[in-house]
mmCIF file of C-alpha atoms in Angstrom:
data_model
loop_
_atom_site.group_PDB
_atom_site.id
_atom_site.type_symbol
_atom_site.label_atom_id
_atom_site.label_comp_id
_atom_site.label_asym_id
_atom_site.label_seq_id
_atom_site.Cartn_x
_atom_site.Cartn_y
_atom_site.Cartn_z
ATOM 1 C CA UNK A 1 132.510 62.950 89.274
ATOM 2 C CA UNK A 2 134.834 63.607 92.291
ATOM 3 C CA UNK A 3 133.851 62.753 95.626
ATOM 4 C CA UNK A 4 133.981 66.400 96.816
ATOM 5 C CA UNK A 5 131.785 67.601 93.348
ATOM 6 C CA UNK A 6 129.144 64.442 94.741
ATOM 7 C CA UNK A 7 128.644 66.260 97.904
ATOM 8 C CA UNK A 8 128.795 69.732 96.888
ATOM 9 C CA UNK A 9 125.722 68.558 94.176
ATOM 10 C CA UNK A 10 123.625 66.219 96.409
ATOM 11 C CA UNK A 11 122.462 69.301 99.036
ATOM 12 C CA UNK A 12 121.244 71.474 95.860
ATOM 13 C CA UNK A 13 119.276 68.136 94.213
ATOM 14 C CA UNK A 14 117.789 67.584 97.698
ATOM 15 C CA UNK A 15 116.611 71.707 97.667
ATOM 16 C CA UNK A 16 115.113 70.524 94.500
ATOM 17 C CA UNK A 17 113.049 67.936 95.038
ATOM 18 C CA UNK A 18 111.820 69.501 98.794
ATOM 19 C CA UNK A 19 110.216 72.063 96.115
ATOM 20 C CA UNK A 20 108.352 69.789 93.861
ATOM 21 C CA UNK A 21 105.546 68.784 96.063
ATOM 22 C CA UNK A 22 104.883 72.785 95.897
ATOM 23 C CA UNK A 23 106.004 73.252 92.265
ATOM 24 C CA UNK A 24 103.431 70.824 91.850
ATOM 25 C CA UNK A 25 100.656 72.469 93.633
ATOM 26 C CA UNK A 26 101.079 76.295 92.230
ATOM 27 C CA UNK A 27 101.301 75.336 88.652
ATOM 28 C CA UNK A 28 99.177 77.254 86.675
ATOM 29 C CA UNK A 29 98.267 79.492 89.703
ATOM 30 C CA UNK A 30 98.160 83.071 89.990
ATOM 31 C CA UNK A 31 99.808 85.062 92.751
ATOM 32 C CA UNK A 32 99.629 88.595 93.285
ATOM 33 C CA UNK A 33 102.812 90.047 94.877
ATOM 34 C CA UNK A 34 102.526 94.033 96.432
ATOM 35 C CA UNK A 35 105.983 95.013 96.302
ATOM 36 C CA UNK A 36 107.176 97.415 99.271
ATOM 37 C CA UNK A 37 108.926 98.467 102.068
ATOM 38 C CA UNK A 38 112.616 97.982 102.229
ATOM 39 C CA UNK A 39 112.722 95.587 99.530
ATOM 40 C CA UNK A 40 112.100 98.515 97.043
ATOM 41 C CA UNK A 41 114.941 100.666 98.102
ATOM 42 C CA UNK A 42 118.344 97.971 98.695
ATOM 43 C CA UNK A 43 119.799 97.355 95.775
ATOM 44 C CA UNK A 44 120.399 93.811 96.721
ATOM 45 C CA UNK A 45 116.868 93.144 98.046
ATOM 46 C CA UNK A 46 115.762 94.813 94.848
ATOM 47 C CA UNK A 47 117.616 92.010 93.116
ATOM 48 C CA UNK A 48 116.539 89.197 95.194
ATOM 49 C CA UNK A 49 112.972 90.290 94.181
ATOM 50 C CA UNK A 50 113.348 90.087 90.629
ATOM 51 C CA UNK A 51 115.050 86.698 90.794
ATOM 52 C CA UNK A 52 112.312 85.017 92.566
ATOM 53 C CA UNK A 53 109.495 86.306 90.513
ATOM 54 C CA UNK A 54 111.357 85.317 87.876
ATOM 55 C CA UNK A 55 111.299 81.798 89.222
ATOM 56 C CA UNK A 56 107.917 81.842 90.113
ATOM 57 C CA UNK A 57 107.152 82.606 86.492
ATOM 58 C CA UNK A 58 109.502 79.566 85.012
ATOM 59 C CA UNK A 59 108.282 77.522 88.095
ATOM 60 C CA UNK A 60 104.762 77.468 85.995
ATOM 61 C CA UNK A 61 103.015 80.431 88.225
ATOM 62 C CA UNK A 62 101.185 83.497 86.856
ATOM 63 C CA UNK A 63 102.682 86.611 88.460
ATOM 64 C CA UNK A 64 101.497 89.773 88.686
ATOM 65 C CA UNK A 65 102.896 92.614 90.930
ATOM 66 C CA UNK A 66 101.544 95.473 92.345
ATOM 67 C CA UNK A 67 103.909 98.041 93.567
ATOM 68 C CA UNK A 68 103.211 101.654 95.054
ATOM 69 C CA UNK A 69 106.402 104.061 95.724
ATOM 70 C CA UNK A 70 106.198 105.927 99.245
ATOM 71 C CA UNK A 71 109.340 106.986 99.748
ATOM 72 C CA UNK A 72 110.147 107.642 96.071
ATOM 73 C CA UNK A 73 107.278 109.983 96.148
ATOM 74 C CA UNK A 74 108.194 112.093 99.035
ATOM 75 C CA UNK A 75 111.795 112.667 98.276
ATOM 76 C CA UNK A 76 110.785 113.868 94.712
ATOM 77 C CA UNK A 77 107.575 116.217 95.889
ATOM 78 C CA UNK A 78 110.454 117.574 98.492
ATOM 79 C CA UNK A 79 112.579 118.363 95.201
ATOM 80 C CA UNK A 80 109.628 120.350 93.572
ATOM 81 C CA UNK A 81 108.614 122.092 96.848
ATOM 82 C CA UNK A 82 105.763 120.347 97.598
ATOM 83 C CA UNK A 83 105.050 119.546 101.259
ATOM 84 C CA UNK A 84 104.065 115.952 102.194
ATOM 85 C CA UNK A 85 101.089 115.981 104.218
ATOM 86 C CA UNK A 86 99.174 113.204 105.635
ATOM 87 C CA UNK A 87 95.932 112.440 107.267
ATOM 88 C CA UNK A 88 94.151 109.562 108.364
ATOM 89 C CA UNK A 89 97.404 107.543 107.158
ATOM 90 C CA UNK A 90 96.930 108.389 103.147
ATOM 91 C CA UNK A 91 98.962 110.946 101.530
ATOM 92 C CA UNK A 92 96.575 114.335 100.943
ATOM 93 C CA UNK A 93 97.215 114.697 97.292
ATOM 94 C CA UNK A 94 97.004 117.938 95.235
ATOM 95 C CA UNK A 95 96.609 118.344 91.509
ATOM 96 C CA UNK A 96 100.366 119.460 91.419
ATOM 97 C CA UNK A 97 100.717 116.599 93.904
ATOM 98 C CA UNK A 98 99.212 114.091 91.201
ATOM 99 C CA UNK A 99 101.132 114.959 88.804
ATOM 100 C CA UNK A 100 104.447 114.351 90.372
ATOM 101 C CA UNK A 101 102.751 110.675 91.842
ATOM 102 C CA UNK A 102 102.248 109.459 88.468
ATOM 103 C CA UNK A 103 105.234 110.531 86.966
ATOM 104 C CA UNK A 104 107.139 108.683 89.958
ATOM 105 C CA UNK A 105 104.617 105.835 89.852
ATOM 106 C CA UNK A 106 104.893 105.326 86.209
ATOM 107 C CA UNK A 107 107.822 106.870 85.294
ATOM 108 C CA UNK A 108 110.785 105.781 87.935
ATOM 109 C CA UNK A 109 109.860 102.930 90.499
ATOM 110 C CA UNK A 110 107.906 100.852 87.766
ATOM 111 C CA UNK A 111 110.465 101.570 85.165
ATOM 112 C CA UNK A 112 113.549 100.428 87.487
ATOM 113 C CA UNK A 113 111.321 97.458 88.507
ATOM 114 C CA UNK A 114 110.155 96.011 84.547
ATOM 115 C CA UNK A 115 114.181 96.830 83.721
ATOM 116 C CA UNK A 116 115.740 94.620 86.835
ATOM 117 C CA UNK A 117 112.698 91.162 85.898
ATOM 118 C CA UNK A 118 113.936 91.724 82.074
ATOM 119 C CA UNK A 119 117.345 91.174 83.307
ATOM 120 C CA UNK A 120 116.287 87.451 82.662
ATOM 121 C CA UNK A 121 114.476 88.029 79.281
ATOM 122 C CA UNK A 122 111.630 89.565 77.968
ATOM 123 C CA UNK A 123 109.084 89.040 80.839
ATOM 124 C CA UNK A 124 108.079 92.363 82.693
ATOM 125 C CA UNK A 125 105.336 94.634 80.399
ATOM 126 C CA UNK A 126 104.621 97.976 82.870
ATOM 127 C CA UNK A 127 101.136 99.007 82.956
ATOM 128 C CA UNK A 128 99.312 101.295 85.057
ATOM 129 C CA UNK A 129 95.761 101.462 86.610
ATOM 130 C CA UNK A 130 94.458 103.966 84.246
ATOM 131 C CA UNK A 131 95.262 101.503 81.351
ATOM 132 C CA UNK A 132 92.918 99.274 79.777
ATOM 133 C CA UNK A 133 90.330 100.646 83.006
ATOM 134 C CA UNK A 134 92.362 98.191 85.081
ATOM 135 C CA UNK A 135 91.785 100.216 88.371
ATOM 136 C CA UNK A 136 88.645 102.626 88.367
ATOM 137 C CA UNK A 137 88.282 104.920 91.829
ATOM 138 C CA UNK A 138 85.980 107.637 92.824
ATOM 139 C CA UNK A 139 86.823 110.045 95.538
ATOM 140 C CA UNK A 140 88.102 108.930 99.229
ATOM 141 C CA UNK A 141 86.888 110.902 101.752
ATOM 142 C CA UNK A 142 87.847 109.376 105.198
ATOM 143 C CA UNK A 143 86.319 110.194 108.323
ATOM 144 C CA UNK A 144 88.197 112.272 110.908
ATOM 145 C CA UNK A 145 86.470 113.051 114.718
ATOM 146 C CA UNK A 146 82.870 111.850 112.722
ATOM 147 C CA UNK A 147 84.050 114.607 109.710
ATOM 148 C CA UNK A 148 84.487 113.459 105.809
ATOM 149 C CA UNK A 149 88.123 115.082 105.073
ATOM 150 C CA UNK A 150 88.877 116.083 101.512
ATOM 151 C CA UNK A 151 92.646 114.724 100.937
ATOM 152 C CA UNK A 152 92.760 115.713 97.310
ATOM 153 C CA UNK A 153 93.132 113.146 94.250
ATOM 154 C CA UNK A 154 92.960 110.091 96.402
ATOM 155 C CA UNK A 155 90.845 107.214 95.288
ATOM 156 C CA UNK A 156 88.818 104.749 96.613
ATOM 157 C CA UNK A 157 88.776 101.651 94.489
ATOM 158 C CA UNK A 158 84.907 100.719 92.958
ATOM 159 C CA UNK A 159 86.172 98.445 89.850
ATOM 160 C CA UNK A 160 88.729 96.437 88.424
ATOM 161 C CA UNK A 161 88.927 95.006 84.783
ATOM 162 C CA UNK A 162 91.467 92.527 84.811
ATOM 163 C CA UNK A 163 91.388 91.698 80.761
ATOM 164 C CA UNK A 164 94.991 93.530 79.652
ATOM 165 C CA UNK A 165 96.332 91.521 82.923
ATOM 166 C CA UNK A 166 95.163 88.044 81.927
ATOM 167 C CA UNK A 167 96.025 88.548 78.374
ATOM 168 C CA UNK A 168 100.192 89.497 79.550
ATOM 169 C CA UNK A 169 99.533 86.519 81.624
ATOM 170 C CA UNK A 170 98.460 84.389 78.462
ATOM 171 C CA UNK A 171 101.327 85.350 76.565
ATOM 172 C CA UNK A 172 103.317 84.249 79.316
ATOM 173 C CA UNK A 173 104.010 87.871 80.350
ATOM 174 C CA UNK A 174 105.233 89.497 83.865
ATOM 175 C CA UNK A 175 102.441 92.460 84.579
ATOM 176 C CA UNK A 176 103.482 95.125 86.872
ATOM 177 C CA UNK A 177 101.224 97.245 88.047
ATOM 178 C CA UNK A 178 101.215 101.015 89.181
ATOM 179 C CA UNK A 179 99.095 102.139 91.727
ATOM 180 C CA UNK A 180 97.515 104.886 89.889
ATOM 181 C CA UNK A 181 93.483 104.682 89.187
ATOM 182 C CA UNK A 182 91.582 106.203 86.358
ATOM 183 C CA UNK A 183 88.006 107.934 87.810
ATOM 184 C CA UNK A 184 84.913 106.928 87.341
ATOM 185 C CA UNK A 185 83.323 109.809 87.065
ATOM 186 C CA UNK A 186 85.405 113.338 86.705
ATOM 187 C CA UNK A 187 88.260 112.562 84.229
ATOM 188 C CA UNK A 188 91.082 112.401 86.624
ATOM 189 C CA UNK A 189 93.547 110.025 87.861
ATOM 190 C CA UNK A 190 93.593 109.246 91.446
ATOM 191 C CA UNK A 191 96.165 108.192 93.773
ATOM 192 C CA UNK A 192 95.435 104.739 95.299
ATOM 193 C CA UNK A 193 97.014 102.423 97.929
ATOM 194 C CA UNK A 194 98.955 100.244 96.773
ATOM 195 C CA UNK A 195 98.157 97.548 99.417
ATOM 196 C CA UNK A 196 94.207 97.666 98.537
ATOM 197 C CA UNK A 197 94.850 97.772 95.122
ATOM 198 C CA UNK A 198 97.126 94.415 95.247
ATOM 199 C CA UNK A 199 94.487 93.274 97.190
ATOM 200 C CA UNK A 200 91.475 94.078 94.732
ATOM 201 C CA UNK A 201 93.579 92.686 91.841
ATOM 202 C CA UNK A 202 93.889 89.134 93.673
ATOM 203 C CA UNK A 203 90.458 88.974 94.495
ATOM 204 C CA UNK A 204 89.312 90.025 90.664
ATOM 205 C CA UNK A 205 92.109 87.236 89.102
ATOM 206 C CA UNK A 206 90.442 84.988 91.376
ATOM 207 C CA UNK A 207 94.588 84.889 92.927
ATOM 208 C CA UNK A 208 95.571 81.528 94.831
ATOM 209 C CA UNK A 209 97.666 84.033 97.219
ATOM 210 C CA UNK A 210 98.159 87.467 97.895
ATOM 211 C CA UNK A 211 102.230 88.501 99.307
ATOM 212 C CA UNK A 212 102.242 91.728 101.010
ATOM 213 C CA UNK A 213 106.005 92.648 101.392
ATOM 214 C CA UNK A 214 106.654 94.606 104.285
ATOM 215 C CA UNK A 215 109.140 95.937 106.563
ATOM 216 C CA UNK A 216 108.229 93.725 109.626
ATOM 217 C CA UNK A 217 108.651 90.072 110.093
ATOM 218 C CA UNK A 218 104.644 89.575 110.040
ATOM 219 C CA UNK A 219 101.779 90.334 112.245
ATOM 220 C CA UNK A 220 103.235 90.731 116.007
ATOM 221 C CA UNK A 221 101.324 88.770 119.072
ATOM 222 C CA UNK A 222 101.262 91.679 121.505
ATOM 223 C CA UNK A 223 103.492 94.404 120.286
ATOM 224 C CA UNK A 224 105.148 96.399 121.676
ATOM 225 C CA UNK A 225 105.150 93.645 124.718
ATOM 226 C CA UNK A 226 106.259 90.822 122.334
ATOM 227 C CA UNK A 227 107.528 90.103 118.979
ATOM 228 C CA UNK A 228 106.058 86.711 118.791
ATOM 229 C CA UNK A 229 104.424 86.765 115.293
ATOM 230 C CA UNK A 230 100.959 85.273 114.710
ATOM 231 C CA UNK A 231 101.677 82.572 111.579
ATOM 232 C CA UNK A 232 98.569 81.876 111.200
ATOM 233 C CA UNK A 233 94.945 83.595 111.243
ATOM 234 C CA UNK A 234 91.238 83.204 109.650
ATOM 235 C CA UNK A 235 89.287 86.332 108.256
ATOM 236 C CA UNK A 236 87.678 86.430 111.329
ATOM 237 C CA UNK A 237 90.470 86.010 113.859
ATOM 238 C CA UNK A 238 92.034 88.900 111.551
ATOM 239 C CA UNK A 239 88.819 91.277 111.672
ATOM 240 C CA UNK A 240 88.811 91.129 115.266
ATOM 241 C CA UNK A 241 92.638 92.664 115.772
ATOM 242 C CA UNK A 242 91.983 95.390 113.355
ATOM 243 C CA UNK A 243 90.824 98.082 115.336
ATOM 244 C CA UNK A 244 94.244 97.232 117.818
ATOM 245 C CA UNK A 245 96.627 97.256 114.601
ATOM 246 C CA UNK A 246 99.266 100.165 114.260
ATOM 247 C CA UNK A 247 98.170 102.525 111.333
ATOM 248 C CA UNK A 248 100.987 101.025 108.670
ATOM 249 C CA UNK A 249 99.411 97.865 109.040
ATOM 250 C CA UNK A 250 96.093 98.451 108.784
ATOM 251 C CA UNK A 251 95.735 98.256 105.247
ATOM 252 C CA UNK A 252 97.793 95.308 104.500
ATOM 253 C CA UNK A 253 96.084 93.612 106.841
ATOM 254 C CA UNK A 254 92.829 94.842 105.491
ATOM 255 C CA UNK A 255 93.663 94.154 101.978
ATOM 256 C CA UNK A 256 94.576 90.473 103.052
ATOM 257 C CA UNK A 257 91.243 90.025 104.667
ATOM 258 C CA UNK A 258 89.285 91.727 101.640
ATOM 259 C CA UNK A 259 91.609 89.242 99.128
ATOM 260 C CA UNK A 260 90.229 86.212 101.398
ATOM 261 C CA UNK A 261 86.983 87.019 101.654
ATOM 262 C CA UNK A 262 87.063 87.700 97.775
ATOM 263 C CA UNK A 263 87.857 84.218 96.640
ATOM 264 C CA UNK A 264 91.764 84.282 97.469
ATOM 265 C CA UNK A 265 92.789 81.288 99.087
ATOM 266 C CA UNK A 266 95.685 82.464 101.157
ATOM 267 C CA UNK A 267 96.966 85.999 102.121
ATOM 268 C CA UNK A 268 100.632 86.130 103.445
ATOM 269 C CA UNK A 269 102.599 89.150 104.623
ATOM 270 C CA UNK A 270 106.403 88.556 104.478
ATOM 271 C CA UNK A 271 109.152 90.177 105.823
ATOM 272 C CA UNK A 272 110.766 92.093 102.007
ATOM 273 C CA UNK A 273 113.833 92.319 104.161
ATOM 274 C CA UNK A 274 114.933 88.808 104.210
ATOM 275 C CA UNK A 275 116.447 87.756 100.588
ATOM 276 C CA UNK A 276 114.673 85.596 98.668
ATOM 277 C CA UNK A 277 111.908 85.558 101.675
ATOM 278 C CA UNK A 278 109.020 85.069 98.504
ATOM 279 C CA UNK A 279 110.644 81.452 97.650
ATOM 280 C CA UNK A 280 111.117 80.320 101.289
ATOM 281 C CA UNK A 281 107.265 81.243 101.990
ATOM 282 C CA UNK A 282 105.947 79.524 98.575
ATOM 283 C CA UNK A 283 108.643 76.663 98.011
ATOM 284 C CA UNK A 284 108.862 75.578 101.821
ATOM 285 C CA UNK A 285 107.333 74.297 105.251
ATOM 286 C CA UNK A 286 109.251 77.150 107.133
ATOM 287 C CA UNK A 287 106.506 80.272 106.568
ATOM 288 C CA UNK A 288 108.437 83.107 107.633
ATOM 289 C CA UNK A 289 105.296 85.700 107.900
ATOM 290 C CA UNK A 290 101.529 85.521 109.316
ATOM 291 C CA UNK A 291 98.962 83.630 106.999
ATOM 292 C CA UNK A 292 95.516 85.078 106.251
ATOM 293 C CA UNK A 293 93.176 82.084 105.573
ATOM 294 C CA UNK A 294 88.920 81.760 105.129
ATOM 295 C CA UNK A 295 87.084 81.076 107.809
ATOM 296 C CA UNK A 296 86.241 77.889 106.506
ATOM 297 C CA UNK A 297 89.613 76.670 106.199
ATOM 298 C CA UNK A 298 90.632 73.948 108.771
ATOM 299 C CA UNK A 299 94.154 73.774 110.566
ATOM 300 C CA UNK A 300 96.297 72.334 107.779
ATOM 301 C CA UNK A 301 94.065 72.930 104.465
ATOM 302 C CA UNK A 302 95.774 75.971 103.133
ATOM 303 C CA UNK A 303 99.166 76.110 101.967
#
């Protein structure tokens, strides 16, 4: 081998092996992933995204990911006419409304999504919440100036069945999740957030971590005053800055506290903006989001 080929190689071995200690310690674990944000719309971020869960799966980790479709929503309910309304931060969703959710739901983000991980074989299987009674909802009615507010086919999550999700995982399988509900009690589907529902699914797996992907390089300090992001918080720490948080936070950082106090060992939310920001949070020391650990955990437990 050359000289120049010897240190050209060395760096990547060295990557390597800074890994293993962590390749070491996931093995075998699940993580839940809730696919968002920016990282949904670039094509190259897109890309990024299905090359590290793709690692993550050969690195020996179960991976399932959750993924919801905002934007995709909106621009096609503008094409059929519908107006986007929202209230309380959640979509109001009509029948018509419904219909066009699932079809982009199920239909167009999770399609484009299972195509780009089977790229790199046959890994990704789509599934939605309605199948297999994954996700079950009833009704969400949230409370506006001390009123219940009916916002349509919106659900509020009261079960999850994880069996068709650990049996992909079993067969070595990719599961990717739409954010669509079955009811539990009047025969329709309901629209839920994609955030709680990534979060209910870690909890049920019993998850080692729960990555929220957002737009936003974590949880800020003092924003607007600072952008010095808080890397790392307990359940408690986190309940106490809900009520401050800006609405498009509020139920990330909600689902991360409800994945913690379900069992989940570590909820992280990561800036989807920065490439391959999944592998620097899991494969190295430099966390690049906020951390979302039990109370119980002491400074330098949780990884």
């Amino acid at each position: 081998m050359s000289t120049t080929r010897k240190h050209t190689a060395l760096p990547k071995a060295q990557i390597l092996i800074e890994a293993l200690p962590w390749l070491t310690r996931h093995n075998g674990r699940t993580v839940v992933i809730k696919f968002g944000g920016n990282a949904m719309i670039d094509e190259d971020l897109k890309a990024a995204f299905a090359q590290d869960v793709v690692f993550l799966r050969h690195a020996g980790l179960n991976v399932v990911v959750v993924h919801g479709g905002g934007p995709q929503i909106s621009a096609a309910l503008d094409k059929h006419g519908i107006v986007s309304e929202f209230k309380a931060g959640l979509r109001v969703t009509t029948e018509d409304a419904m219909d066009v959710v699932r079809m982009v739901l199920a239909g167009q983000v999770q399609r484009e999504l299972v195509g780009l991980l089977n790229q790199h074989g046959p890994l990704a299987v789509g599934l939605t919440g309605e199948d297999a009674h994954t996700i079950t909802a009833t009704k969400h009615r949230p409370e506006i100036d001390g009123e219940l507010v009916d916002i349509g086919r919106v659900g509020e999550i009261t079960s999850i069945d994880t069996g068709a999700i650990e049996a992909l995982l079993a067969d070595g399988r990719i599961p990717v999740v739409s954010s669509i509900a079955r009811s539990q009690d009047d025969g329709h589907v309901y629209n839920v957030n994609a955030d709680t529902a990534a979060a209910a699914l870690a909890a049920a797996l019993g998850a080692e971590t729960l990555m929220v992907l957002t737009d936003v390089e974590g949880l800020y300090e003092d924003w607007p005053h600072s952008d010095e992001v808080i890397s790392r918080l307990t359940a408690s720490q986190l309940e106490k800055l809900l009520p401050e948080l800006s609405s498009g936070m509020v139920p990330k950082m909600q689902g991360c506290l409800h994945a913690v106090r379900g069992g989940v060992q570590t909820a992280r939310v990561i800036d989807g903006r920065v490439q391959h920001s999944i592998l620097l949070e899991i494969f190295t020391d430099e966390g690049i989001g906020t951390m979302v650990v039990p109370d119980a955990e002491q400074e330098g437990d949780a990884v």
